[in-house]
Tab-separated table of C-alpha atoms in Angstrom:
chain	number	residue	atom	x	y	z
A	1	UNK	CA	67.548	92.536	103.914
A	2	UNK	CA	65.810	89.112	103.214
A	3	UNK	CA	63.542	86.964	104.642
A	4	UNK	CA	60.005	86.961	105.621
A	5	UNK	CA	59.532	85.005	102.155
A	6	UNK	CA	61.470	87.284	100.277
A	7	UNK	CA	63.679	86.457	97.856
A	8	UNK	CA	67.372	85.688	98.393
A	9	UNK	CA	69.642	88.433	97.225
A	10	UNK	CA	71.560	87.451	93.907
A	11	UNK	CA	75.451	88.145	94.297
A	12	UNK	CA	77.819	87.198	91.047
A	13	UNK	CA	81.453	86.224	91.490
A	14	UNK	CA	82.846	88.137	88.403
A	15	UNK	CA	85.624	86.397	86.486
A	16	UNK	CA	85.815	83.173	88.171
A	17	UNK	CA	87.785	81.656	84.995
A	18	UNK	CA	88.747	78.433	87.275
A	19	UNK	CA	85.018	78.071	88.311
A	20	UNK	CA	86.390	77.507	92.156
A	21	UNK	CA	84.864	80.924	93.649
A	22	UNK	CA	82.305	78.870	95.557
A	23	UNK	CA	84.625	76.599	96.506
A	24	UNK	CA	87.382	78.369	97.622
A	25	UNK	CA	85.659	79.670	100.586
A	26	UNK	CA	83.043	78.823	102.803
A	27	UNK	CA	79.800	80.541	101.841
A	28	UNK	CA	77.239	78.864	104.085
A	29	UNK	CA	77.171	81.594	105.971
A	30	UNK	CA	74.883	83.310	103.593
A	31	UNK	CA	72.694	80.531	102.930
A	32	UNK	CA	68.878	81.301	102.351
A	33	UNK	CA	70.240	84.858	101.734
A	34	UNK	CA	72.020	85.167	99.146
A	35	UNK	CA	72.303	83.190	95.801
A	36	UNK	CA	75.781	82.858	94.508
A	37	UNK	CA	76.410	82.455	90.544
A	38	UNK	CA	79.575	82.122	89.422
A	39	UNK	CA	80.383	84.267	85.961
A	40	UNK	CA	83.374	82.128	84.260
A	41	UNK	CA	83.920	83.987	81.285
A	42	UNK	CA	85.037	87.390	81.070
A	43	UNK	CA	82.710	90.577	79.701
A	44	UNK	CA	84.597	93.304	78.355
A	45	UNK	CA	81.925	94.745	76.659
A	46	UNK	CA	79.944	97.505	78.932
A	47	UNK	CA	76.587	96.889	77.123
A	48	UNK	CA	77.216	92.942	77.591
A	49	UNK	CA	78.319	93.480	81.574
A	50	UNK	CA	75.767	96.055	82.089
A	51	UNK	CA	72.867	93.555	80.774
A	52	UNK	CA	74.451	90.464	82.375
A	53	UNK	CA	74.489	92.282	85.995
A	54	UNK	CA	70.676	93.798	86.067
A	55	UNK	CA	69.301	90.668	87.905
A	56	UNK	CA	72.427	91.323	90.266
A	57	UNK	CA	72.376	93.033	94.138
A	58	UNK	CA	75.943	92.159	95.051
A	59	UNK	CA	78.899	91.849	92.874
A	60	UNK	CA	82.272	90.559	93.311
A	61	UNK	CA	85.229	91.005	91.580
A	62	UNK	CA	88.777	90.162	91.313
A	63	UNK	CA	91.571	92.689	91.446
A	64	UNK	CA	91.172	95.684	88.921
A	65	UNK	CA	89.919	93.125	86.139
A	66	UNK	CA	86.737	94.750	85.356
A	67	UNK	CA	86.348	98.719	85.356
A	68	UNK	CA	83.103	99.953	87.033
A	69	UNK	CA	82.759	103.323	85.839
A	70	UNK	CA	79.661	105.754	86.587
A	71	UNK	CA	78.687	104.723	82.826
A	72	UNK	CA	78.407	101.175	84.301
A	73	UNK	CA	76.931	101.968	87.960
A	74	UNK	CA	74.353	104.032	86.228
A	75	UNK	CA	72.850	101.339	84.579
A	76	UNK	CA	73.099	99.049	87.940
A	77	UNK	CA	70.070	100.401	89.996
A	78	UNK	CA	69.631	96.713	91.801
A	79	UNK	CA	73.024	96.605	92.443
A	80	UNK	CA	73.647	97.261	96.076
A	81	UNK	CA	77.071	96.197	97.102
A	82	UNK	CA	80.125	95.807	95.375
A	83	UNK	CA	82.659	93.502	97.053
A	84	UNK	CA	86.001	93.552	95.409
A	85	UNK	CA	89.436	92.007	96.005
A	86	UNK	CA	92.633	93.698	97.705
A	87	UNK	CA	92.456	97.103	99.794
A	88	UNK	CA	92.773	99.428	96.944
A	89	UNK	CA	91.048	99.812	93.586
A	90	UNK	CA	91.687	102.679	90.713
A	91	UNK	CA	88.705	100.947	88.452
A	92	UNK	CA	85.986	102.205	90.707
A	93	UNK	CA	83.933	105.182	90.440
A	94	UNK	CA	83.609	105.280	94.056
A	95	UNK	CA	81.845	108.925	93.894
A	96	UNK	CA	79.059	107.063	91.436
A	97	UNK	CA	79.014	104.240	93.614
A	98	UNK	CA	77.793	106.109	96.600
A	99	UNK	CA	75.765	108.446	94.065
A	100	UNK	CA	73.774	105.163	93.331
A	101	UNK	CA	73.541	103.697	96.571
A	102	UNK	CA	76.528	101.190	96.023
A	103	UNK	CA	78.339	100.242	98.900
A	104	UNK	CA	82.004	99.307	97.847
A	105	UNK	CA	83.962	97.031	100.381
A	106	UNK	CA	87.412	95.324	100.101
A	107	UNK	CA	89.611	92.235	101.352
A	108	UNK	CA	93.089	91.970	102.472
A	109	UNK	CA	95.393	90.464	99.997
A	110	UNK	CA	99.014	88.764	100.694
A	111	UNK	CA	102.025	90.240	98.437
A	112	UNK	CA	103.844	86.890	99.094
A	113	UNK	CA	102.588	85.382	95.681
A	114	UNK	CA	103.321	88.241	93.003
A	115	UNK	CA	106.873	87.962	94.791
A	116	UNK	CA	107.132	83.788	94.203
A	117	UNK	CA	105.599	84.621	90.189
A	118	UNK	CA	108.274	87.373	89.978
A	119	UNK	CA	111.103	84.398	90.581
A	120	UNK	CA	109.210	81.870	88.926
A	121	UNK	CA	109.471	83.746	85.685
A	122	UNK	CA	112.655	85.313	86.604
A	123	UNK	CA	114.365	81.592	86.496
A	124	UNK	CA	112.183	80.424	83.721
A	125	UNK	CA	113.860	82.973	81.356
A	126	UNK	CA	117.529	82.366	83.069
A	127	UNK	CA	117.819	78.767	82.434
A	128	UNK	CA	115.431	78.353	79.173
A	129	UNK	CA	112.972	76.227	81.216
A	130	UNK	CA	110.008	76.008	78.750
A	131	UNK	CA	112.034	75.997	75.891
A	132	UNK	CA	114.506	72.866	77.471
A	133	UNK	CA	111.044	70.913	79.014
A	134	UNK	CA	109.194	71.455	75.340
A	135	UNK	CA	112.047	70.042	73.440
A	136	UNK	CA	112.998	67.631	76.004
A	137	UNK	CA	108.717	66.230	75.729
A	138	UNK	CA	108.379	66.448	72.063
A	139	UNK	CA	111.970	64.828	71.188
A	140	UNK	CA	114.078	67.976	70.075
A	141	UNK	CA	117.391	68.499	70.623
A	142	UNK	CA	118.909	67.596	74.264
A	143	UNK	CA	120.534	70.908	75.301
A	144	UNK	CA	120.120	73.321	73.479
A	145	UNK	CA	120.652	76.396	75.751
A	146	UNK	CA	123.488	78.089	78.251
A	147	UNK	CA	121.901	79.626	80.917
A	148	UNK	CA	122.353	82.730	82.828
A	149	UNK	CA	123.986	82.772	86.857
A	150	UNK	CA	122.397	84.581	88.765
A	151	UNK	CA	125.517	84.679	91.389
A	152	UNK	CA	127.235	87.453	91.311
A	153	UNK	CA	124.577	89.414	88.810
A	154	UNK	CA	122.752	92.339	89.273
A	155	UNK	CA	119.370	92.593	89.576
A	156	UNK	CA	117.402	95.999	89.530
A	157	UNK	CA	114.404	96.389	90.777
A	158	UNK	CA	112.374	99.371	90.037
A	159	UNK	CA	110.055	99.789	93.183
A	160	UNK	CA	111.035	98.828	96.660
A	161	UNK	CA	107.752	98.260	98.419
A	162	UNK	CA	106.301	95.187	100.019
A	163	UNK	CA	106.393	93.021	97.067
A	164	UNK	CA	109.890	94.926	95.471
A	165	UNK	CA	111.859	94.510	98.922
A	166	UNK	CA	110.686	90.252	99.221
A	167	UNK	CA	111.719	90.293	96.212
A	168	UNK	CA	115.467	91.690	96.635
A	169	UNK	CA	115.555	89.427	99.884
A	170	UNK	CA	115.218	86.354	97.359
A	171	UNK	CA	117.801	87.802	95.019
A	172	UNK	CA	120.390	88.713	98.035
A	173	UNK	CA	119.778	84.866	98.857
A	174	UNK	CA	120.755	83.866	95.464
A	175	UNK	CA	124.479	86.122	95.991
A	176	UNK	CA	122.886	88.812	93.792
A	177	UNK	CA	124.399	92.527	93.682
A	178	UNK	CA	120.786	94.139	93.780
A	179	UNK	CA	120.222	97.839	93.576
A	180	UNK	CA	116.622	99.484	93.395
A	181	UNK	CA	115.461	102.702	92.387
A	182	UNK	CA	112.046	104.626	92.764
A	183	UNK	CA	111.646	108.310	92.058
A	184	UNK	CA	110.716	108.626	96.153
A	185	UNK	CA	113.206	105.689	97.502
A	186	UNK	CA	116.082	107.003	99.994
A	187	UNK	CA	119.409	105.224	100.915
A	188	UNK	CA	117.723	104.930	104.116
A	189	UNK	CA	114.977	102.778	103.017
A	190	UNK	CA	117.554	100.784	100.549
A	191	UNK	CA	119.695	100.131	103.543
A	192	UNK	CA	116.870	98.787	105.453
A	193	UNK	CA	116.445	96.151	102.955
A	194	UNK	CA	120.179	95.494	102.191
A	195	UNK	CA	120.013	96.897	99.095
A	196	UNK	CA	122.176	99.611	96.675
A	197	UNK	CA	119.967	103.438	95.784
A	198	UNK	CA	120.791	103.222	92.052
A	199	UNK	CA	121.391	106.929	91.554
A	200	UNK	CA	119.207	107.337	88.411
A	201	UNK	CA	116.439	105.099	85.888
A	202	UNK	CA	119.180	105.006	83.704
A	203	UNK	CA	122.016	103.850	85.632
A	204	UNK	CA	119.515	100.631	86.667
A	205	UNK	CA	118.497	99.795	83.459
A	206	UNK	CA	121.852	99.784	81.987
A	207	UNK	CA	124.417	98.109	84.667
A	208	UNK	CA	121.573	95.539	85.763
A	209	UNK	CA	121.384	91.684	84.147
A	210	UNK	CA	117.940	91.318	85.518
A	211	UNK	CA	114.995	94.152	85.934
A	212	UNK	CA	112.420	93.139	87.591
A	213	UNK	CA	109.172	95.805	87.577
A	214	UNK	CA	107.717	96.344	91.402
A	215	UNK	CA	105.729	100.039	91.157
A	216	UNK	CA	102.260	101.001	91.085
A	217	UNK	CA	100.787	102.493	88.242
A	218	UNK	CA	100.218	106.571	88.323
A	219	UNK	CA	100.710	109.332	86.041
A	220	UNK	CA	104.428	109.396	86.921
A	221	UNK	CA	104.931	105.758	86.233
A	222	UNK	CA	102.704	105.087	83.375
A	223	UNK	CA	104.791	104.659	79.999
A	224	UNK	CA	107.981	104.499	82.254
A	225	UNK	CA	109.603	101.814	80.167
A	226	UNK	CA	110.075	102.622	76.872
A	227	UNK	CA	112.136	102.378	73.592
A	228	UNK	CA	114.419	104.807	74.927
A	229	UNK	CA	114.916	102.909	78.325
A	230	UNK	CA	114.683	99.592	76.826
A	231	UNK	CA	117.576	100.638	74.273
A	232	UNK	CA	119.698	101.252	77.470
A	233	UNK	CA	119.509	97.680	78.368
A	234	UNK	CA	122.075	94.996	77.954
A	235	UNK	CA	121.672	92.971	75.277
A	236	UNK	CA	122.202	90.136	77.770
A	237	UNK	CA	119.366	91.425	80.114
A	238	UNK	CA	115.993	90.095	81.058
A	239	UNK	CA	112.960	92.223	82.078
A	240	UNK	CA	110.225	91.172	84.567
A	241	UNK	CA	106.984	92.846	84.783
A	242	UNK	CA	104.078	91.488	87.394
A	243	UNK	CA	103.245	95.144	88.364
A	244	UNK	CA	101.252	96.790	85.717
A	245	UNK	CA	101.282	96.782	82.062
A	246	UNK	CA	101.330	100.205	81.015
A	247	UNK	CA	104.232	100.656	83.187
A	248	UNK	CA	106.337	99.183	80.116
A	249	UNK	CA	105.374	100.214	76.530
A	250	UNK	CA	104.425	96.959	75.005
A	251	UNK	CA	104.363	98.139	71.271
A	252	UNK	CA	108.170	98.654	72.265
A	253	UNK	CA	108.241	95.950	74.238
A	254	UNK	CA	107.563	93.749	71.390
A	255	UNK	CA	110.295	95.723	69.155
A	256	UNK	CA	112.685	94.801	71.576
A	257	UNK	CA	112.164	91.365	71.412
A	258	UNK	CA	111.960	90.891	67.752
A	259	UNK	CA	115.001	93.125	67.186
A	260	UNK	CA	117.170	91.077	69.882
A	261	UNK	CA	118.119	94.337	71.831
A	262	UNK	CA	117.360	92.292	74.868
A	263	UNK	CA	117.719	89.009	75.716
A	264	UNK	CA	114.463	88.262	76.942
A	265	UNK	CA	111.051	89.215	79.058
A	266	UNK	CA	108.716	87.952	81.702
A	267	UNK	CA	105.560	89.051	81.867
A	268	UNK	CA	102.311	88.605	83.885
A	269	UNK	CA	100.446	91.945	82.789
A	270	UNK	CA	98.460	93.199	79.729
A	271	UNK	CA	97.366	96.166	78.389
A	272	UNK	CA	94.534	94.402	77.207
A	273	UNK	CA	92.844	91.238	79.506
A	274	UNK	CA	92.561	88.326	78.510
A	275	UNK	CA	94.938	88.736	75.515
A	276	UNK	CA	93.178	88.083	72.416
A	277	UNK	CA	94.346	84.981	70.316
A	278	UNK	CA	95.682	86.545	67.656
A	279	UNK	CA	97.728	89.435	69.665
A	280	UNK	CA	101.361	89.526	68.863
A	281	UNK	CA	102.538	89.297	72.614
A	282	UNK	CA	101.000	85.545	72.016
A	283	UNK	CA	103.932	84.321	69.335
A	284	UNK	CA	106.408	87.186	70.417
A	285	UNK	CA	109.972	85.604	70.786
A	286	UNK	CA	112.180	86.109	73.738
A	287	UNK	CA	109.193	86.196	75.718
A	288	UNK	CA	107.727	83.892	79.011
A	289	UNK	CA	104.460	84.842	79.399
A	290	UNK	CA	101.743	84.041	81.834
A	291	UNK	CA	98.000	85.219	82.230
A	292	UNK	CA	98.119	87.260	85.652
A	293	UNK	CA	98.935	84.355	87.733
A	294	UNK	CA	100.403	86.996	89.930
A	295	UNK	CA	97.773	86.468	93.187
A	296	UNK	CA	96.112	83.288	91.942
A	297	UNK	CA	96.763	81.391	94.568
A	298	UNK	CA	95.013	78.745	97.002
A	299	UNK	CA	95.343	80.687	100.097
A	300	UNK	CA	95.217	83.942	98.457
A	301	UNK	CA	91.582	82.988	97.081
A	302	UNK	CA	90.727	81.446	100.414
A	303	UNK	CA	90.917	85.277	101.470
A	304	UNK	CA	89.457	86.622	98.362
A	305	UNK	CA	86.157	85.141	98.803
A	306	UNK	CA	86.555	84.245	102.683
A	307	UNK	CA	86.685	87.835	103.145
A	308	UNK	CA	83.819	88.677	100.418
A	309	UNK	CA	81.746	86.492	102.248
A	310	UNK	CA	82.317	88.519	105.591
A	311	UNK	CA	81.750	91.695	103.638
A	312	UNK	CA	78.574	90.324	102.066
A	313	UNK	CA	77.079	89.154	105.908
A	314	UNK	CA	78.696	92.307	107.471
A	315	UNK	CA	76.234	94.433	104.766
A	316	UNK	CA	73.753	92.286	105.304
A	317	UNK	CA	73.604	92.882	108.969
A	318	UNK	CA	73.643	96.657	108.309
A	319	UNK	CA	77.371	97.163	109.566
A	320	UNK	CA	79.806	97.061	106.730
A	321	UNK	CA	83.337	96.223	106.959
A	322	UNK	CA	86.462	97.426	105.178
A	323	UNK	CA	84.677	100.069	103.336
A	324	UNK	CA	86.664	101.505	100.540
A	325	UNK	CA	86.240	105.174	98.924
């Protein structure tokens, strides 16, 4: 699509907050064809993304970060190719897309670090690790928490999938009772992993010490968690969401927290991204929070942009790979 003294095409790596997009993979391959620029700030704005893109023939971006409706795509007409991360993507217009001309491709994706971030924050809240290391660094008091076992505790997962079944491996590994439940899971499935069926939402929520959130977001799930299920919690019992965000309510959510009725929350997802300074979830207590760290990883960015540079030279050559749509 270039050469002959033509320009090189202009592709932007949306959302590239750590500025390491061109670094984490080898883009040489493209050289001469394609000019890479690196967007580091993030554009929620449609009017703002729409102008900032019109100079723009590829695009890629991470996850389901920025929404490309047909309002968007409309207003794209260089836009050619739209590269974005993981195998499946419910923020594309994928009938506009093709209505415009945009070719949407994908990359594979591990489920190996969402599980690690699910423990991470999982132990964080058991053991009162940021609260212990801040006092311990700015002189406060030496001790000042008991923490929870996780021996002999139950953890409930709600999703047994590929990232829901590593993580009830982990928690089997720690001597955990864990039981799962999914409106479509079977005892055969929960045997396969080594796990209990919980027989209903409700039994989970309330016999578990730990619930840890593993589904994907749909009609069925969205709103799943809310004051009512949350209520059925034990006041001693932690909640762990690094699925989606409207999964769990998070205006009760934050009720929750400030009321005591659990004991605390880990999550990685937001209904709104990146959280704004002043949101609540920000000074919310009870709370570990991180800003979907789930698949920021080394090697998962290695095939985040490896593979977007295969896409990109695949197009290119007129033969696309790992189409999506």
């Amino acid at each position: 699509m270039t050469g002959g003294g033509r320009r090189p095409l202009r592709c932007a790596l949306l959302d590239d907050f750590q500025a390491v997009g061109t670094t984490a993979a080898d883009w040489s391959p493209l050289a001469g064809r394609v000019e890479v620029v690196s967007l580091t700030e993030h554009i929620d704005d449609e009017d703002v993304l729409a102008g900032r893109l019109a100079d723009f023939d590829i695009v890629v971006t991470l996850r389901e970060r920025v929404p490309f409706p047909a309002s968007l795509l409309d207003r794209l007409p260089r836009l050619r190719l739209l590269v974005a991360s993981g195998m499946r993507n419910t923020v594309i217009d994928n009938a506009a897309a093709e209505r415009n001309g945009v070719t949407v491709c994908g990359t594979t994706s591990s489920s190996t670090p969402p599980v690690e971030l699910t423990w991470a924050l999982l132990l964080g809240l058991a053991r009162g690790l940021v609260r212990e290391n801040t006092a311990l660094r700015e002189g406060g008091p030496w001790q000042q928490t008991v923490g929870a076992d996780l021996y002999g505790q139950r953890l409930g997962l709600l999703g047994l999938g590929k990232i829901g079944s590593r993580v009830a491996r982990v928690g089997l590994a720690f001597g955990m009772d864990v039981v799962a439940w999914s409106r479509n899971l079977t005892v055969e499935r929960a045997d396969e992993v080594g796990v209990g069926l919980a027989p209903s939402l409700e039994e989970l929520l309330s016999s578990s010490d730990f619930v840890s959130v593993h589904l994907a977001l749909g009609e069925r799930t969205r709103g799943l968690i809310g004051a009512a299920e949350l209520d059925l919690m034990r006041p001693t019992g932690y909640l762990v969401n690094t699925s989606r965000s409207a999964i769990v309510d998070q205006a009760a959510l934050l009720e929750a927290l400030h009321a005591g009725r659990i004991a605390g929350a880990g999550i990685d997802v937001f209904d709104i991204e990146p959280l704004p300074a002043g949101h609540p979830l920000r000074s919310a207590p009870r709370l570990l929070a991180t800003p979907h760290l789930g698949y920021v990883t080394r090697a998962n960015y290695a095939t985040y942009y490896g593979e977007a540079v295969e896409d990109i030279q695949a197009f290119l050559d007129g033969s696309p790979v790992r189409v999506l749509g």
